[in-house]
XYZ file of C-alpha atoms in Angstrom:
399
model
C -50.929 -3.076 117.850
C -50.217 -6.509 116.427
C -53.506 -6.248 114.641
C -52.381 -2.951 113.042
C -49.141 -4.464 111.741
C -50.976 -7.418 110.314
C -53.316 -5.083 108.536
C -50.441 -3.060 106.895
C -48.456 -6.107 105.523
C -49.287 -7.068 101.873
C -51.006 -10.310 101.304
C -48.821 -13.296 100.443
C -50.460 -13.958 97.046
C -49.649 -10.416 95.916
C -45.964 -10.869 96.775
C -45.773 -14.113 94.946
C -47.327 -12.509 91.878
C -44.872 -9.631 92.040
C -41.946 -12.033 92.249
C -43.250 -13.940 89.236
C -43.498 -10.749 87.184
C -40.005 -9.749 88.274
C -38.597 -13.137 87.337
C -40.343 -13.042 83.974
C -38.965 -9.578 83.196
C -35.515 -10.686 84.298
C -35.629 -13.633 81.945
C -36.761 -11.403 79.103
C -33.992 -8.932 79.822
C -31.477 -11.776 79.921
C -32.663 -13.115 76.551
C -32.710 -9.615 75.017
C -29.220 -8.922 76.331
C -28.003 -12.185 74.884
C -29.546 -11.338 71.531
C -28.020 -7.871 71.706
C -24.594 -9.341 72.445
C -24.996 -11.745 69.523
C -26.056 -8.883 67.219
C -23.137 -6.741 68.385
C -20.753 -9.618 67.737
C -22.229 -10.130 64.255
C -22.016 -6.426 63.453
C -18.463 -6.266 64.771
C -17.506 -9.198 62.565
C -19.206 -7.613 59.550
C -17.495 -4.309 60.314
C -14.151 -6.065 60.531
C -14.817 -7.839 57.209
C -15.828 -4.562 55.626
C -12.710 -2.894 56.983
C -10.533 -5.718 55.607
C -12.316 -5.476 52.198
C -11.763 -1.729 52.093
C -8.130 -2.154 53.023
C -7.721 -4.840 50.353
C -9.513 -2.668 47.778
C -7.393 0.317 48.739
C -4.267 -1.792 48.444
C -5.366 -2.982 45.002
C -6.104 0.577 43.897
C -2.759 1.747 45.196
C -1.057 -1.116 43.360
C -2.965 -0.272 40.188
C -2.131 3.414 40.615
C 1.533 2.499 41.010
C 1.399 0.354 37.892
C -0.338 3.112 35.939
C 2.188 5.594 37.233
C 5.079 3.403 36.101
C 3.370 2.869 32.761
C 2.766 6.590 32.383
C 6.407 7.299 33.140
C 7.612 4.646 30.702
C 5.321 5.549 27.804
C 7.213 6.905 24.769
C 4.176 9.043 23.975
C 3.638 12.330 25.776
C 0.629 12.290 28.113
C -0.835 15.474 29.583
C -3.845 15.726 31.908
C -5.628 19.078 31.855
C -8.353 19.942 34.352
C -11.599 21.799 33.773
C -9.856 25.157 34.375
C -7.347 24.497 31.569
C -4.624 23.897 34.135
C -1.987 21.208 33.691
C -2.697 18.555 36.316
C -0.239 15.798 35.448
C 2.256 14.829 32.757
C 4.980 12.297 32.047
C 8.676 12.713 31.115
C 7.954 12.312 27.403
C 5.647 15.333 27.639
C 8.436 17.357 29.243
C 10.684 16.580 26.285
C 8.112 17.791 23.754
C 6.891 20.718 25.866
C 9.859 22.060 27.884
C 7.775 24.815 29.507
C 5.274 22.314 30.888
C 4.631 22.733 34.630
C 1.938 21.765 37.097
C -0.763 24.420 37.335
C 0.186 26.245 34.120
C -2.474 26.996 31.546
C -2.323 24.402 28.804
C -3.228 26.933 26.105
C -0.147 28.966 27.041
C 2.133 25.927 26.907
C 0.691 24.906 23.558
C 1.085 28.372 22.014
C 4.756 28.439 23.030
C 5.550 25.124 21.344
C 3.073 24.561 18.486
C 3.772 26.519 15.288
C 0.890 25.273 13.117
C -1.902 22.723 12.900
C -1.976 21.424 9.292
C -4.913 19.163 10.098
C -7.004 17.746 12.919
C -4.725 15.963 15.347
C -1.657 17.032 13.364
C 0.651 19.609 14.959
C 3.870 21.099 13.681
C 6.166 22.234 16.475
C 8.387 25.277 16.326
C 11.498 23.094 16.286
C 10.288 21.428 13.072
C 8.958 18.213 14.556
C 5.546 16.815 13.603
C 3.339 15.193 16.229
C 0.030 13.342 16.221
C -2.411 14.387 18.952
C -5.323 12.456 20.406
C -7.640 14.166 22.910
C -10.244 12.495 25.122
C -12.584 14.081 27.704
C -12.462 12.846 31.310
C -16.127 13.440 32.146
C -16.153 16.428 34.508
C -12.444 16.229 35.324
C -11.038 17.838 32.185
C -9.267 16.031 29.348
C -6.283 13.831 28.570
C -3.965 14.454 25.624
C -1.711 11.813 24.081
C 0.960 13.287 21.821
C 3.147 11.038 19.655
C 6.257 12.288 17.866
C 5.794 11.278 14.213
C 8.855 13.077 12.825
C 10.961 9.982 12.174
C 8.004 7.992 10.882
C 7.098 10.779 8.456
C 10.697 11.016 7.315
C 10.792 7.284 6.606
C 7.435 7.477 4.863
C 8.598 10.352 2.651
C 11.773 8.427 1.842
C 9.736 5.355 0.901
C 7.427 7.449 -1.265
C 10.430 9.065 -2.943
C 11.911 5.644 -3.618
C 8.573 4.492 -5.051
C 8.472 7.509 -7.356
C 12.028 6.918 -8.500
C 11.286 3.244 -9.055
C 8.155 4.109 -11.024
C 10.092 6.635 -13.107
C 12.793 4.066 -13.818
C 10.238 1.454 -14.801
C 8.410 3.946 -16.990
C 11.651 5.009 -18.659
C 12.507 1.376 -19.345
C 9.053 0.727 -20.779
C 9.243 3.864 -22.908
C 12.653 2.851 -24.229
C 11.286 -0.587 -25.058
C 8.267 0.910 -26.817
C 10.359 3.365 -28.826
C 13.045 0.865 -29.774
C 10.920 -1.083 -32.273
C 9.598 1.825 -34.386
C 12.954 3.565 -34.114
C 14.824 0.500 -35.340
C 12.319 0.145 -38.157
C 12.815 3.806 -39.090
C 16.595 3.340 -39.164
C 16.149 0.294 -41.379
C 13.933 2.143 -43.857
C 16.222 5.165 -43.803
C 19.147 2.885 -44.626
C 17.236 1.463 -47.570
C 16.437 4.955 -48.807
C 20.138 5.840 -48.650
C 20.858 3.239 -51.291
C 21.102 4.668 -54.747
C 19.832 1.509 -56.430
C 16.154 2.071 -55.505
C 13.716 3.032 -58.203
C 11.010 5.632 -57.726
C 8.308 3.189 -56.630
C 10.566 1.451 -54.082
C 11.751 4.812 -52.768
C 8.143 5.932 -52.283
C 7.246 2.695 -50.486
C 10.177 2.941 -48.100
C 9.446 6.633 -47.544
C 5.854 5.861 -46.585
C 6.975 3.100 -44.212
C 9.580 5.394 -42.698
C 6.979 8.115 -42.151
C 4.580 5.586 -40.623
C 7.233 4.431 -38.132
C 8.179 8.000 -37.279
C 4.517 8.929 -36.780
C 4.098 5.966 -34.422
C 7.164 7.101 -32.484
C 5.828 10.660 -32.366
C 2.431 9.442 -31.130
C 4.107 7.414 -28.407
C 6.184 10.375 -27.230
C 3.186 12.731 -27.364
C 1.014 10.411 -25.294
C 3.853 9.835 -22.865
C 4.154 13.581 -22.372
C 0.409 13.884 -21.904
C 0.486 11.123 -19.308
C 3.475 12.553 -17.423
C 1.947 16.039 -17.348
C -1.312 14.642 -15.993
C -3.310 17.674 -14.958
C -0.865 20.374 -15.991
C -3.534 22.685 -17.344
C -5.576 25.743 -16.433
C -9.109 24.954 -15.319
C -11.924 27.430 -15.955
C -15.734 27.238 -15.975
C -16.796 25.473 -19.177
C -19.571 23.534 -20.846
C -18.972 19.807 -21.265
C -20.507 19.965 -24.757
C -17.588 22.080 -26.002
C -15.050 19.358 -25.179
C -17.239 16.665 -26.744
C -17.766 18.608 -29.966
C -14.036 19.364 -30.184
C -13.215 15.668 -29.833
C -15.809 14.581 -32.409
C -14.713 17.237 -34.913
C -11.118 15.991 -34.747
C -12.238 12.389 -35.317
C -14.640 13.035 -38.214
C -12.270 11.627 -40.894
C -11.896 8.336 -39.003
C -15.595 8.157 -38.214
C -16.457 8.553 -41.904
C -13.749 6.123 -42.966
C -15.090 3.381 -40.665
C -18.731 4.357 -41.259
C -19.168 4.585 -37.493
C -22.339 5.935 -35.946
C -22.358 8.361 -33.028
C -25.461 8.995 -30.899
C -25.475 11.877 -28.432
C -27.879 11.856 -25.483
C -27.041 14.889 -23.419
C -29.423 15.477 -20.511
C -29.056 17.523 -17.350
C -28.092 20.866 -18.840
C -27.575 22.330 -15.370
C -24.989 19.638 -14.582
C -22.980 20.012 -17.772
C -21.522 23.254 -16.457
C -18.197 22.158 -14.951
C -14.752 23.496 -14.123
C -12.055 22.108 -16.381
C -9.880 22.479 -19.436
C -11.543 22.059 -22.811
C -8.411 20.831 -24.593
C -7.480 18.307 -21.889
C -10.996 16.869 -21.699
C -11.335 16.857 -25.484
C -8.128 14.841 -25.681
C -9.420 12.382 -23.093
C -12.752 12.000 -24.905
C -10.906 11.548 -28.204
C -8.896 8.705 -26.686
C -12.061 6.951 -25.514
C -13.822 7.366 -28.857
C -10.667 6.322 -30.706
C -10.483 3.266 -28.449
C -14.040 2.345 -29.483
C -13.104 2.746 -33.156
C -9.965 0.628 -32.798
C -11.762 -2.255 -31.122
C -15.219 -1.899 -32.678
C -13.996 -1.605 -36.217
C -16.103 -0.756 -39.256
C -19.747 0.030 -38.597
C -19.346 0.381 -34.839
C -21.989 2.456 -33.040
C -20.854 4.771 -30.272
C -23.337 6.183 -27.771
C -22.350 9.205 -25.683
C -24.731 10.098 -22.861
C -24.639 12.632 -20.056
C -26.936 13.103 -17.076
C -26.940 14.449 -13.538
C -25.775 12.114 -10.812
C -27.309 13.554 -7.677
C -27.068 17.271 -7.063
C -23.313 17.680 -7.312
C -21.991 15.502 -10.133
C -22.226 14.824 -13.859
C -22.105 11.275 -15.220
C -20.757 10.945 -18.777
C -20.836 7.529 -20.437
C -19.146 6.502 -23.705
C -20.358 3.103 -24.884
C -19.858 1.047 -28.028
C -21.348 -2.152 -29.433
C -17.994 -3.732 -30.220
C -16.512 -6.934 -28.736
C -16.234 -5.417 -25.274
C -13.506 -5.724 -22.663
C -12.162 -9.101 -21.661
C -12.721 -9.636 -17.928
C -9.147 -10.879 -17.567
C -7.622 -7.587 -18.752
C -10.186 -5.240 -17.186
C -8.149 -4.619 -13.992
C -5.109 -3.527 -16.070
C -6.550 -1.399 -18.850
C -5.582 1.864 -17.148
C -1.981 0.752 -16.474
C 0.611 2.698 -18.494
C 1.940 0.790 -21.529
C -0.621 -2.002 -21.199
C -2.217 -2.719 -24.573
C -3.861 -5.597 -26.391
C -3.196 -4.121 -29.848
C -0.042 -4.847 -31.807
C 0.704 -1.193 -32.556
C -0.973 0.273 -29.484
C 0.993 2.556 -27.195
C -0.792 1.500 -24.005
C -0.986 5.121 -22.867
C -4.338 6.299 -24.234
C -6.495 5.100 -21.335
C -3.798 5.991 -18.811
C -3.935 9.563 -20.116
C -7.738 9.557 -19.818
C -7.531 8.458 -16.203
C -4.891 11.065 -15.351
C -6.978 13.868 -16.875
C -10.193 12.758 -15.166
C -8.524 12.477 -11.768
C -6.990 15.922 -12.103
C -10.485 17.264 -12.780
C -11.556 15.906 -9.409
C -13.501 13.062 -11.000
C -13.409 9.296 -11.280
C -13.237 6.853 -14.170
C -14.645 3.332 -14.402
C -14.635 0.754 -17.198
C -17.045 -2.144 -17.515
C -18.849 -4.328 -20.002
C -21.924 -2.634 -21.465
C -25.346 -4.251 -21.522
C -24.967 -4.532 -25.297
C -21.776 -6.537 -24.848
C -19.434 -3.735 -25.870
C -17.183 -1.539 -23.771
C -18.497 1.230 -21.536
C -16.541 3.985 -19.808
C -18.220 6.053 -17.098
C -16.750 9.394 -16.094
C -17.996 11.196 -12.994
C -17.145 14.894 -12.780
C -18.106 17.477 -10.154
C -20.410 20.208 -11.389
C -19.507 23.864 -11.410
C -21.678 24.452 -8.326
C -20.041 21.631 -6.389
C -16.404 21.939 -7.488
C -15.187 22.067 -3.930
C -16.733 18.637 -3.337
C -14.748 16.986 -6.124
C -12.700 14.667 -3.914
C -15.663 13.424 -1.895
C -17.569 12.892 -5.148
C -14.790 10.687 -6.504
C -14.738 8.621 -3.301
C -18.507 8.147 -3.442
C -18.307 6.933 -7.036
C -15.600 4.382 -6.331
């Protein structure tokens, strides 16, 4: 029986090997557990750091939201947030003052229709109570839009008052200048009339004083006529017309002076399709007469005047009046269109101002410069008949 028990017991080397394997696995498990504990500790620390960062970030966002909320409440401009469904999502007290029916969840289009009477221009609203506001709209990606509305009523009132004061100041200055311009020929006329009233004058003296009196009165009449033309500006009826008609009218009226000064006139009229414009023949003829007369006054005897016309792009006509006279002094060039500015002793200083007023009222632009020949050159840009509605943009492009 003892032999049987000895046969069933495992050999000693096998037990020792088993214990070695067990010990090795235990050591591995111990190391792995230690690594796992270290990893868990690291992850816990990282998680805690992440939690603290999120809490700090949330606190910062809440602080920023509070600041933005305070700023929104304090803004003098009305701010309205509208979601993608056209529902009012948020607004500030200034918005409530401008839009009394404003409420969370209401359709913005309904609120707007109750308050806004008209929209004279983009971003310009007129409210039913008479106030004018400026509106700026910005999209909020897929969250709707934000509207900033500023009450411009007081600012517009102050601006209109300033403009009215400027107009009154300009009228006063113009009246003073006109009185100054009229005083000299009027005083001269009174002097000559007083001489004529004397009975001691002979026939020749009476004729001389009469001619001088008439000359002074004509100068006064010219000054008043040009002043009226300048003040009226574009007070005329515009109809479809051919530019050639105004040019020929101006040249026909100036034929006596042209012959007297033996002046030469060269016409170079190209672009027949562009010479069809919308305007007033008499007003343009008067403006062209002033420019040609200006060339005669400064160019003197034998001056050559070149009048050319051509298309400028598809929507404008460029008319140039050029002479070979002494030209325009660079020092006075910026002022030649100012009312009452003149370099001639008996000039009224209104001729070129009238030209500019007429051209602007025709939707065009006027520019003066020194010609390549050394003389004076005036360029007039006018919108064609086909592009009359683009007159203002044409003038901006030219300038």
